[in-house]
Amino acid sequence: MRIASRIISEKKPPFIIAEISANHNKSLSRTLKLIEEAKKAGADAVKLQTYTAETMTLKSNKDDFLIKDKKSLWYNKNLYELYNQGSLPLEWYKEIFNKAKKNNILCFSSPFDTSSVDFLQKFKVPAFKIASFENNHTPLLKKVIKTKKPVIVSLGLTELKDVKYLIDLFKKYKYKNFAFLKCTSAYPSKLEESNLKTILDLKKRFKIEIGLSDHTPGIGAAIASIAYGATIIEKHFTD
């Protein structure tokens, strides 16, 4: 696989993605600082998440839209409030991409709807990432594939039949520049739930680049995944 000038394979060092996610805390200066810190730490790329509260959910206080986990910081708030706080303001993107270019680090994003793909294309992103919760979002997948940009897909929540569906979709469009990330969809996830041998199985079954989207505390799982053939490591980070 190739992203920009970077070849991704077991013959090269792993491609390291620093995931900013919602760690910007609605602060542009903090976001720009995170890009600097990612570069200092040796990451190959920083990754954003592109959505708005309006494109993710409804502004509703009905039970299905309320967060009921009493351990959550968002207990009794609705999903609209959560996504509104977590979203990266669209008017910041130009400055963010300029900052990444200035620091010589790749910058791309996970779009959560088709309109976000069009928006990101304005910034000539070198790749797209599909989040675990969107890997069955066929219109989004098709939209991203048609850009002919490299695509990385997280496999959290998927069964083998879902992975085969994704493979068939890429084959249908005769697209080969993609990779999958083994992912345990918990925040944080337990080290013992990493199931890193899945990386070996996926590589054997599908003959493509497989990486790890790591939600565990520390760096143990990420380092161990390389021994199983992971060529991409995505890790949430903050300062």
PDB file of C-alpha atoms in Angstrom:
ATOM      1  CA  MET A   1       0.000   0.000   0.000  1.00  0.00           C
ATOM      2  CA  ARG A   2       1.106   3.567  -0.617  1.00  0.00           C
ATOM      3  CA  ILE A   3       0.026   6.828   1.010  1.00  0.00           C
ATOM      4  CA  ALA A   4       1.611   9.850  -0.690  1.00  0.00           C
ATOM      5  CA  SER A   5       5.276   8.892  -1.053  1.00  0.00           C
ATOM      6  CA  ARG A   6       5.170   6.445   1.871  1.00  0.00           C
ATOM      7  CA  ILE A   7       5.205   2.728   1.005  1.00  0.00           C
ATOM      8  CA  ILE A   8       3.502   0.573   3.632  1.00  0.00           C
ATOM      9  CA  SER A   9       4.731  -3.003   3.919  1.00  0.00           C
ATOM     10  CA  GLU A  10       6.477  -5.385   6.311  1.00  0.00           C
ATOM     11  CA  LYS A  11       9.741  -4.403   4.630  1.00  0.00           C
ATOM     12  CA  LYS A  12       9.323  -0.852   5.964  1.00  0.00           C
ATOM     13  CA  PRO A  13       8.917   0.594   9.481  1.00  0.00           C
ATOM     14  CA  PRO A  14       5.247   0.640  10.551  1.00  0.00           C
ATOM     15  CA  PHE A  15       3.192   3.624   9.426  1.00  0.00           C
ATOM     16  CA  ILE A  16       2.289   5.495  12.635  1.00  0.00           C
ATOM     17  CA  ILE A  17      -0.953   7.490  12.793  1.00  0.00           C
ATOM     18  CA  ALA A  18      -1.522   9.886  15.699  1.00  0.00           C
ATOM     19  CA  GLU A  19      -5.295  10.081  16.144  1.00  0.00           C
ATOM     20  CA  ILE A  20      -6.405  13.496  17.407  1.00  0.00           C
ATOM     21  CA  SER A  21     -10.057  12.448  17.652  1.00  0.00           C
ATOM     22  CA  ALA A  22     -11.900  14.765  20.097  1.00  0.00           C
ATOM     23  CA  ASN A  23      -8.731  15.600  22.040  1.00  0.00           C
ATOM     24  CA  HIS A  24      -8.737  19.085  20.510  1.00  0.00           C
ATOM     25  CA  ASN A  25     -11.168  20.068  23.310  1.00  0.00           C
ATOM     26  CA  LYS A  26     -12.653  22.706  20.989  1.00  0.00           C
ATOM     27  CA  SER A  27      -9.367  24.630  21.013  1.00  0.00           C
ATOM     28  CA  LEU A  28      -7.632  25.492  17.747  1.00  0.00           C
ATOM     29  CA  SER A  29      -4.355  26.308  19.499  1.00  0.00           C
ATOM     30  CA  ARG A  30      -4.448  22.925  21.228  1.00  0.00           C
ATOM     31  CA  THR A  31      -5.121  21.190  17.893  1.00  0.00           C
ATOM     32  CA  LEU A  32      -2.144  22.883  16.272  1.00  0.00           C
ATOM     33  CA  LYS A  33       0.013  22.004  19.265  1.00  0.00           C
ATOM     34  CA  LEU A  34      -1.009  18.358  18.962  1.00  0.00           C
ATOM     35  CA  ILE A  35       0.205  18.341  15.359  1.00  0.00           C
ATOM     36  CA  GLU A  36       3.584  19.649  16.504  1.00  0.00           C
ATOM     37  CA  GLU A  37       3.779  17.030  19.253  1.00  0.00           C
ATOM     38  CA  ALA A  38       2.887  14.226  16.845  1.00  0.00           C
ATOM     39  CA  LYS A  39       5.717  15.275  14.570  1.00  0.00           C
ATOM     40  CA  LYS A  40       8.163  15.461  17.488  1.00  0.00           C
ATOM     41  CA  ALA A  41       7.128  11.964  18.576  1.00  0.00           C
ATOM     42  CA  GLY A  42       7.939  10.583  15.129  1.00  0.00           C
ATOM     43  CA  ALA A  43       4.435   9.925  13.794  1.00  0.00           C
ATOM     44  CA  ASP A  44       4.012   9.675  10.035  1.00  0.00           C
ATOM     45  CA  ALA A  45       0.540  11.217  10.055  1.00  0.00           C
ATOM     46  CA  VAL A  46      -2.103  12.880  12.168  1.00  0.00           C
ATOM     47  CA  LYS A  47      -5.727  11.948  11.728  1.00  0.00           C
ATOM     48  CA  LEU A  48      -8.881  13.955  12.309  1.00  0.00           C
ATOM     49  CA  GLN A  49     -12.546  13.001  12.495  1.00  0.00           C
ATOM     50  CA  THR A  50     -14.879  14.950  10.208  1.00  0.00           C
ATOM     51  CA  TYR A  51     -18.533  15.286  11.150  1.00  0.00           C
ATOM     52  CA  THR A  52     -21.026  17.686  12.672  1.00  0.00           C
ATOM     53  CA  ALA A  53     -23.671  16.988  15.283  1.00  0.00           C
ATOM     54  CA  GLU A  54     -26.299  17.483  12.574  1.00  0.00           C
ATOM     55  CA  THR A  55     -24.799  14.831  10.299  1.00  0.00           C
ATOM     56  CA  MET A  56     -24.409  12.314  13.128  1.00  0.00           C
ATOM     57  CA  THR A  57     -27.670  12.362  15.055  1.00  0.00           C
ATOM     58  CA  LEU A  58     -30.929  14.123  15.892  1.00  0.00           C
ATOM     59  CA  LYS A  59     -31.353  16.794  18.527  1.00  0.00           C
ATOM     60  CA  SER A  60     -33.565  14.710  20.779  1.00  0.00           C
ATOM     61  CA  ASN A  61     -33.954  13.864  24.456  1.00  0.00           C
ATOM     62  CA  LYS A  62     -35.838  10.636  23.822  1.00  0.00           C
ATOM     63  CA  ASP A  63     -34.405   7.555  25.533  1.00  0.00           C
ATOM     64  CA  ASP A  64     -32.613   6.264  22.443  1.00  0.00           C
ATOM     65  CA  PHE A  65     -30.632   9.498  22.257  1.00  0.00           C
ATOM     66  CA  LEU A  66     -29.659   9.790  25.925  1.00  0.00           C
ATOM     67  CA  ILE A  67     -26.427   8.472  27.452  1.00  0.00           C
ATOM     68  CA  LYS A  68     -27.450   6.227  30.351  1.00  0.00           C
ATOM     69  CA  ASP A  69     -24.076   4.937  31.513  1.00  0.00           C
ATOM     70  CA  LYS A  70     -23.696   6.370  35.024  1.00  0.00           C
ATOM     71  CA  LYS A  71     -19.917   6.040  34.771  1.00  0.00           C
ATOM     72  CA  SER A  72     -19.816   8.269  31.696  1.00  0.00           C
ATOM     73  CA  LEU A  73     -18.832  11.929  31.881  1.00  0.00           C
ATOM     74  CA  TRP A  74     -21.794  12.449  29.575  1.00  0.00           C
ATOM     75  CA  TYR A  75     -24.374  10.725  31.786  1.00  0.00           C
ATOM     76  CA  ASN A  76     -27.898  11.998  31.075  1.00  0.00           C
ATOM     77  CA  LYS A  77     -26.744  14.220  28.213  1.00  0.00           C
ATOM     78  CA  ASN A  78     -27.933  13.527  24.687  1.00  0.00           C
ATOM     79  CA  LEU A  79     -25.920  12.387  21.701  1.00  0.00           C
ATOM     80  CA  TYR A  80     -26.316  15.740  19.962  1.00  0.00           C
ATOM     81  CA  GLU A  81     -24.525  17.468  22.860  1.00  0.00           C
ATOM     82  CA  LEU A  82     -21.781  14.825  22.793  1.00  0.00           C
ATOM     83  CA  TYR A  83     -21.117  15.131  19.047  1.00  0.00           C
ATOM     84  CA  ASN A  84     -21.402  18.903  19.095  1.00  0.00           C
ATOM     85  CA  GLN A  85     -18.654  19.068  21.720  1.00  0.00           C
ATOM     86  CA  GLY A  86     -16.509  16.395  20.070  1.00  0.00           C
ATOM     87  CA  SER A  87     -16.643  17.707  16.509  1.00  0.00           C
ATOM     88  CA  LEU A  88     -13.784  19.667  15.010  1.00  0.00           C
ATOM     89  CA  PRO A  89     -15.062  23.030  13.685  1.00  0.00           C
ATOM     90  CA  LEU A  90     -14.957  22.993   9.891  1.00  0.00           C
ATOM     91  CA  GLU A  91     -13.616  26.546   9.728  1.00  0.00           C
ATOM     92  CA  TRP A  92     -10.388  25.365  11.374  1.00  0.00           C
ATOM     93  CA  TYR A  93      -9.429  22.873   8.681  1.00  0.00           C
ATOM     94  CA  LYS A  94      -7.496  25.208   6.416  1.00  0.00           C
ATOM     95  CA  GLU A  95      -5.215  26.271   9.255  1.00  0.00           C
ATOM     96  CA  ILE A  96      -4.852  22.679  10.465  1.00  0.00           C
ATOM     97  CA  PHE A  97      -3.768  21.382   7.066  1.00  0.00           C
ATOM     98  CA  ASN A  98      -1.393  24.305   6.630  1.00  0.00           C
ATOM     99  CA  LYS A  99       0.123  23.486  10.027  1.00  0.00           C
ATOM    100  CA  ALA A 100       0.601  19.842   9.072  1.00  0.00           C
ATOM    101  CA  LYS A 101       2.247  20.828   5.795  1.00  0.00           C
ATOM    102  CA  LYS A 102       4.562  23.255   7.594  1.00  0.00           C
ATOM    103  CA  ASN A 103       5.566  20.472   9.999  1.00  0.00           C
ATOM    104  CA  ASN A 104       6.048  17.974   7.152  1.00  0.00           C
ATOM    105  CA  ILE A 105       3.550  15.477   8.516  1.00  0.00           C
ATOM    106  CA  LEU A 106       0.664  13.893   6.597  1.00  0.00           C
ATOM    107  CA  CYS A 107      -2.852  14.854   7.632  1.00  0.00           C
ATOM    108  CA  PHE A 108      -6.055  13.054   6.726  1.00  0.00           C
ATOM    109  CA  SER A 109      -9.396  12.228   8.308  1.00  0.00           C
ATOM    110  CA  SER A 110     -12.261   9.849   8.958  1.00  0.00           C
ATOM    111  CA  PRO A 111     -15.396  11.196   7.253  1.00  0.00           C
ATOM    112  CA  PHE A 112     -18.636  10.024   8.837  1.00  0.00           C
ATOM    113  CA  ASP A 113     -20.944  10.949   5.957  1.00  0.00           C
ATOM    114  CA  THR A 114     -20.684  11.525   2.209  1.00  0.00           C
ATOM    115  CA  SER A 115     -20.765  15.327   2.455  1.00  0.00           C
ATOM    116  CA  SER A 116     -17.635  15.178   4.618  1.00  0.00           C
ATOM    117  CA  VAL A 117     -15.811  13.383   1.786  1.00  0.00           C
ATOM    118  CA  ASP A 118     -16.534  16.306  -0.534  1.00  0.00           C
ATOM    119  CA  PHE A 119     -15.387  18.740   2.141  1.00  0.00           C
ATOM    120  CA  LEU A 120     -12.094  16.903   2.739  1.00  0.00           C
ATOM    121  CA  GLN A 121     -11.364  16.728  -0.981  1.00  0.00           C
ATOM    122  CA  LYS A 122     -10.945  20.507  -0.908  1.00  0.00           C
ATOM    123  CA  PHE A 123      -7.793  19.984   1.156  1.00  0.00           C
ATOM    124  CA  LYS A 124      -6.328  17.316  -1.131  1.00  0.00           C
ATOM    125  CA  VAL A 125      -6.138  14.739   1.648  1.00  0.00           C
ATOM    126  CA  PRO A 126      -3.615  11.968   0.884  1.00  0.00           C
ATOM    127  CA  ALA A 127      -5.914   9.219   2.196  1.00  0.00           C
ATOM    128  CA  PHE A 128      -9.205   8.440   3.909  1.00  0.00           C
ATOM    129  CA  LYS A 129      -9.886   6.427   7.049  1.00  0.00           C
ATOM    130  CA  ILE A 130     -13.169   4.608   7.623  1.00  0.00           C
ATOM    131  CA  ALA A 131     -14.036   4.300  11.316  1.00  0.00           C
ATOM    132  CA  SER A 132     -15.288   1.008  12.748  1.00  0.00           C
ATOM    133  CA  PHE A 133     -18.806   2.326  13.232  1.00  0.00           C
ATOM    134  CA  GLU A 134     -18.975   3.312   9.551  1.00  0.00           C
ATOM    135  CA  ASN A 135     -17.473   0.214   7.923  1.00  0.00           C
ATOM    136  CA  ASN A 136     -20.944  -0.978   6.892  1.00  0.00           C
ATOM    137  CA  HIS A 137     -21.909   2.464   5.540  1.00  0.00           C
ATOM    138  CA  THR A 138     -21.933   1.423   1.870  1.00  0.00           C
ATOM    139  CA  PRO A 139     -22.706   4.852   0.325  1.00  0.00           C
ATOM    140  CA  LEU A 140     -19.787   6.335   2.279  1.00  0.00           C
ATOM    141  CA  LEU A 141     -17.452   3.496   1.257  1.00  0.00           C
ATOM    142  CA  LYS A 142     -18.380   3.870  -2.402  1.00  0.00           C
ATOM    143  CA  LYS A 143     -17.887   7.632  -2.252  1.00  0.00           C
ATOM    144  CA  VAL A 144     -14.416   7.225  -0.750  1.00  0.00           C
ATOM    145  CA  ILE A 145     -13.377   4.481  -3.182  1.00  0.00           C
ATOM    146  CA  LYS A 146     -14.373   6.668  -6.142  1.00  0.00           C
ATOM    147  CA  THR A 147     -11.920   9.364  -5.002  1.00  0.00           C
ATOM    148  CA  LYS A 148      -9.151   6.843  -5.821  1.00  0.00           C
ATOM    149  CA  LYS A 149      -7.365   7.862  -2.636  1.00  0.00           C
ATOM    150  CA  PRO A 150      -5.816   5.218  -0.331  1.00  0.00           C
ATOM    151  CA  VAL A 151      -8.351   3.852   2.145  1.00  0.00           C
ATOM    152  CA  ILE A 152      -7.773   2.442   5.638  1.00  0.00           C
ATOM    153  CA  VAL A 153     -10.723   0.644   7.266  1.00  0.00           C
ATOM    154  CA  SER A 154     -11.030  -0.218  10.959  1.00  0.00           C
ATOM    155  CA  LEU A 155     -12.648  -3.595  11.610  1.00  0.00           C
ATOM    156  CA  GLY A 156     -14.095  -3.073  15.089  1.00  0.00           C
ATOM    157  CA  LEU A 157     -17.545  -4.707  15.479  1.00  0.00           C
ATOM    158  CA  THR A 158     -17.161  -6.757  12.281  1.00  0.00           C
ATOM    159  CA  GLU A 159     -17.620 -10.477  11.742  1.00  0.00           C
ATOM    160  CA  LEU A 160     -15.799 -12.449   9.043  1.00  0.00           C
ATOM    161  CA  LYS A 161     -18.750 -12.096   6.658  1.00  0.00           C
ATOM    162  CA  ASP A 162     -18.529  -8.309   7.025  1.00  0.00           C
ATOM    163  CA  VAL A 163     -14.828  -8.325   6.191  1.00  0.00           C
ATOM    164  CA  LYS A 164     -15.516 -10.461   3.121  1.00  0.00           C
ATOM    165  CA  TYR A 165     -18.169  -7.952   2.058  1.00  0.00           C
ATOM    166  CA  LEU A 166     -15.614  -5.146   2.279  1.00  0.00           C
ATOM    167  CA  ILE A 167     -13.102  -7.151   0.232  1.00  0.00           C
ATOM    168  CA  ASP A 168     -15.738  -7.858  -2.436  1.00  0.00           C
ATOM    169  CA  LEU A 169     -16.674  -4.169  -2.563  1.00  0.00           C
ATOM    170  CA  PHE A 170     -13.071  -3.133  -3.219  1.00  0.00           C
ATOM    171  CA  LYS A 171     -12.733  -5.871  -5.844  1.00  0.00           C
ATOM    172  CA  LYS A 172     -15.901  -4.691  -7.566  1.00  0.00           C
ATOM    173  CA  TYR A 173     -14.283  -1.295  -8.107  1.00  0.00           C
ATOM    174  CA  LYS A 174     -10.934  -2.922  -8.962  1.00  0.00           C
ATOM    175  CA  TYR A 175      -9.303  -0.985  -6.155  1.00  0.00           C
ATOM    176  CA  LYS A 176      -6.199  -2.344  -4.447  1.00  0.00           C
ATOM    177  CA  ASN A 177      -4.735   0.576  -2.479  1.00  0.00           C
ATOM    178  CA  PHE A 178      -6.421  -0.184   0.847  1.00  0.00           C
ATOM    179  CA  ALA A 179      -5.671  -1.735   4.223  1.00  0.00           C
ATOM    180  CA  PHE A 180      -7.603  -2.970   7.247  1.00  0.00           C
ATOM    181  CA  LEU A 181      -6.949  -2.308  10.929  1.00  0.00           C
ATOM    182  CA  LYS A 182      -7.659  -4.886  13.631  1.00  0.00           C
ATOM    183  CA  CYS A 183      -9.606  -2.991  16.284  1.00  0.00           C
ATOM    184  CA  THR A 184     -11.248  -3.717  19.620  1.00  0.00           C
ATOM    185  CA  SER A 185     -14.059  -1.185  19.886  1.00  0.00           C
ATOM    186  CA  ALA A 186     -13.858  -0.217  23.534  1.00  0.00           C
ATOM    187  CA  TYR A 187     -12.531   3.014  25.039  1.00  0.00           C
ATOM    188  CA  PRO A 188     -10.220   2.107  26.624  1.00  0.00           C
ATOM    189  CA  SER A 189      -9.933  -1.559  25.678  1.00  0.00           C
ATOM    190  CA  LYS A 190      -8.285  -4.131  27.927  1.00  0.00           C
ATOM    191  CA  LEU A 191      -4.875  -5.449  26.910  1.00  0.00           C
ATOM    192  CA  GLU A 192      -6.104  -9.030  27.234  1.00  0.00           C
ATOM    193  CA  GLU A 193      -8.876  -8.285  24.723  1.00  0.00           C
ATOM    194  CA  SER A 194      -6.476  -7.198  21.972  1.00  0.00           C
ATOM    195  CA  ASN A 195      -6.597 -10.569  20.149  1.00  0.00           C
ATOM    196  CA  LEU A 196      -3.513  -9.671  18.122  1.00  0.00           C
ATOM    197  CA  LYS A 197      -3.326 -13.075  16.423  1.00  0.00           C
ATOM    198  CA  THR A 198      -6.292 -11.904  14.376  1.00  0.00           C
ATOM    199  CA  ILE A 199      -3.753  -9.842  12.419  1.00  0.00           C
ATOM    200  CA  LEU A 200      -2.010 -13.048  11.293  1.00  0.00           C
ATOM    201  CA  ASP A 201      -5.329 -14.605  10.305  1.00  0.00           C
ATOM    202  CA  LEU A 202      -6.447 -11.560   8.310  1.00  0.00           C
ATOM    203  CA  LYS A 203      -3.126 -11.335   6.470  1.00  0.00           C
ATOM    204  CA  LYS A 204      -3.261 -15.037   5.583  1.00  0.00           C
ATOM    205  CA  ARG A 205      -6.877 -14.913   4.419  1.00  0.00           C
ATOM    206  CA  PHE A 206      -6.838 -11.714   2.389  1.00  0.00           C
ATOM    207  CA  LYS A 207      -3.187 -11.053   1.415  1.00  0.00           C
ATOM    208  CA  ILE A 208      -3.408  -7.329   2.185  1.00  0.00           C
ATOM    209  CA  GLU A 209      -1.772  -4.918   4.623  1.00  0.00           C
ATOM    210  CA  ILE A 210      -3.203  -5.254   8.119  1.00  0.00           C
ATOM    211  CA  GLY A 211      -2.566  -2.871  10.986  1.00  0.00           C
ATOM    212  CA  LEU A 212      -3.847  -2.123  14.464  1.00  0.00           C
ATOM    213  CA  SER A 213      -6.145   0.603  15.712  1.00  0.00           C
ATOM    214  CA  ASP A 214      -5.095   0.468  19.340  1.00  0.00           C
ATOM    215  CA  HIS A 215      -7.342   1.651  22.166  1.00  0.00           C
ATOM    216  CA  THR A 216      -5.382   0.097  25.021  1.00  0.00           C
ATOM    217  CA  PRO A 217      -3.474   2.181  27.588  1.00  0.00           C
ATOM    218  CA  GLY A 218       0.280   2.196  27.037  1.00  0.00           C
ATOM    219  CA  ILE A 219       2.225   0.957  24.021  1.00  0.00           C
ATOM    220  CA  GLY A 220       2.504  -2.776  24.711  1.00  0.00           C
ATOM    221  CA  ALA A 221      -0.207  -3.933  22.286  1.00  0.00           C
ATOM    222  CA  ALA A 222       1.050  -1.651  19.529  1.00  0.00           C
ATOM    223  CA  ILE A 223       4.613  -2.953  19.819  1.00  0.00           C
ATOM    224  CA  ALA A 224       3.477  -6.587  20.028  1.00  0.00           C
ATOM    225  CA  SER A 225       1.280  -6.192  16.945  1.00  0.00           C
ATOM    226  CA  ILE A 226       4.351  -5.548  14.799  1.00  0.00           C
ATOM    227  CA  ALA A 227       5.593  -9.059  15.594  1.00  0.00           C
ATOM    228  CA  TYR A 228       2.332 -10.343  14.116  1.00  0.00           C
ATOM    229  CA  GLY A 229       2.861  -8.378  10.908  1.00  0.00           C
ATOM    230  CA  ALA A 230       1.033  -5.110  11.594  1.00  0.00           C
ATOM    231  CA  THR A 231       2.245  -2.450   9.153  1.00  0.00           C
ATOM    232  CA  ILE A 232       0.027   0.416  10.355  1.00  0.00           C
ATOM    233  CA  ILE A 233      -0.423   1.546  13.961  1.00  0.00           C
ATOM    234  CA  GLU A 234      -3.148   4.041  14.843  1.00  0.00           C
ATOM    235  CA  LYS A 235      -3.125   5.377  18.388  1.00  0.00           C
ATOM    236  CA  HIS A 236      -5.209   8.047  20.090  1.00  0.00           C
ATOM    237  CA  PHE A 237      -2.966  10.645  21.651  1.00  0.00           C
ATOM    238  CA  THR A 238      -3.066  13.845  23.662  1.00  0.00           C
ATOM    239  CA  ASP A 239      -0.560  16.148  25.336  1.00  0.00           C
TER     240      ASP A 239
END
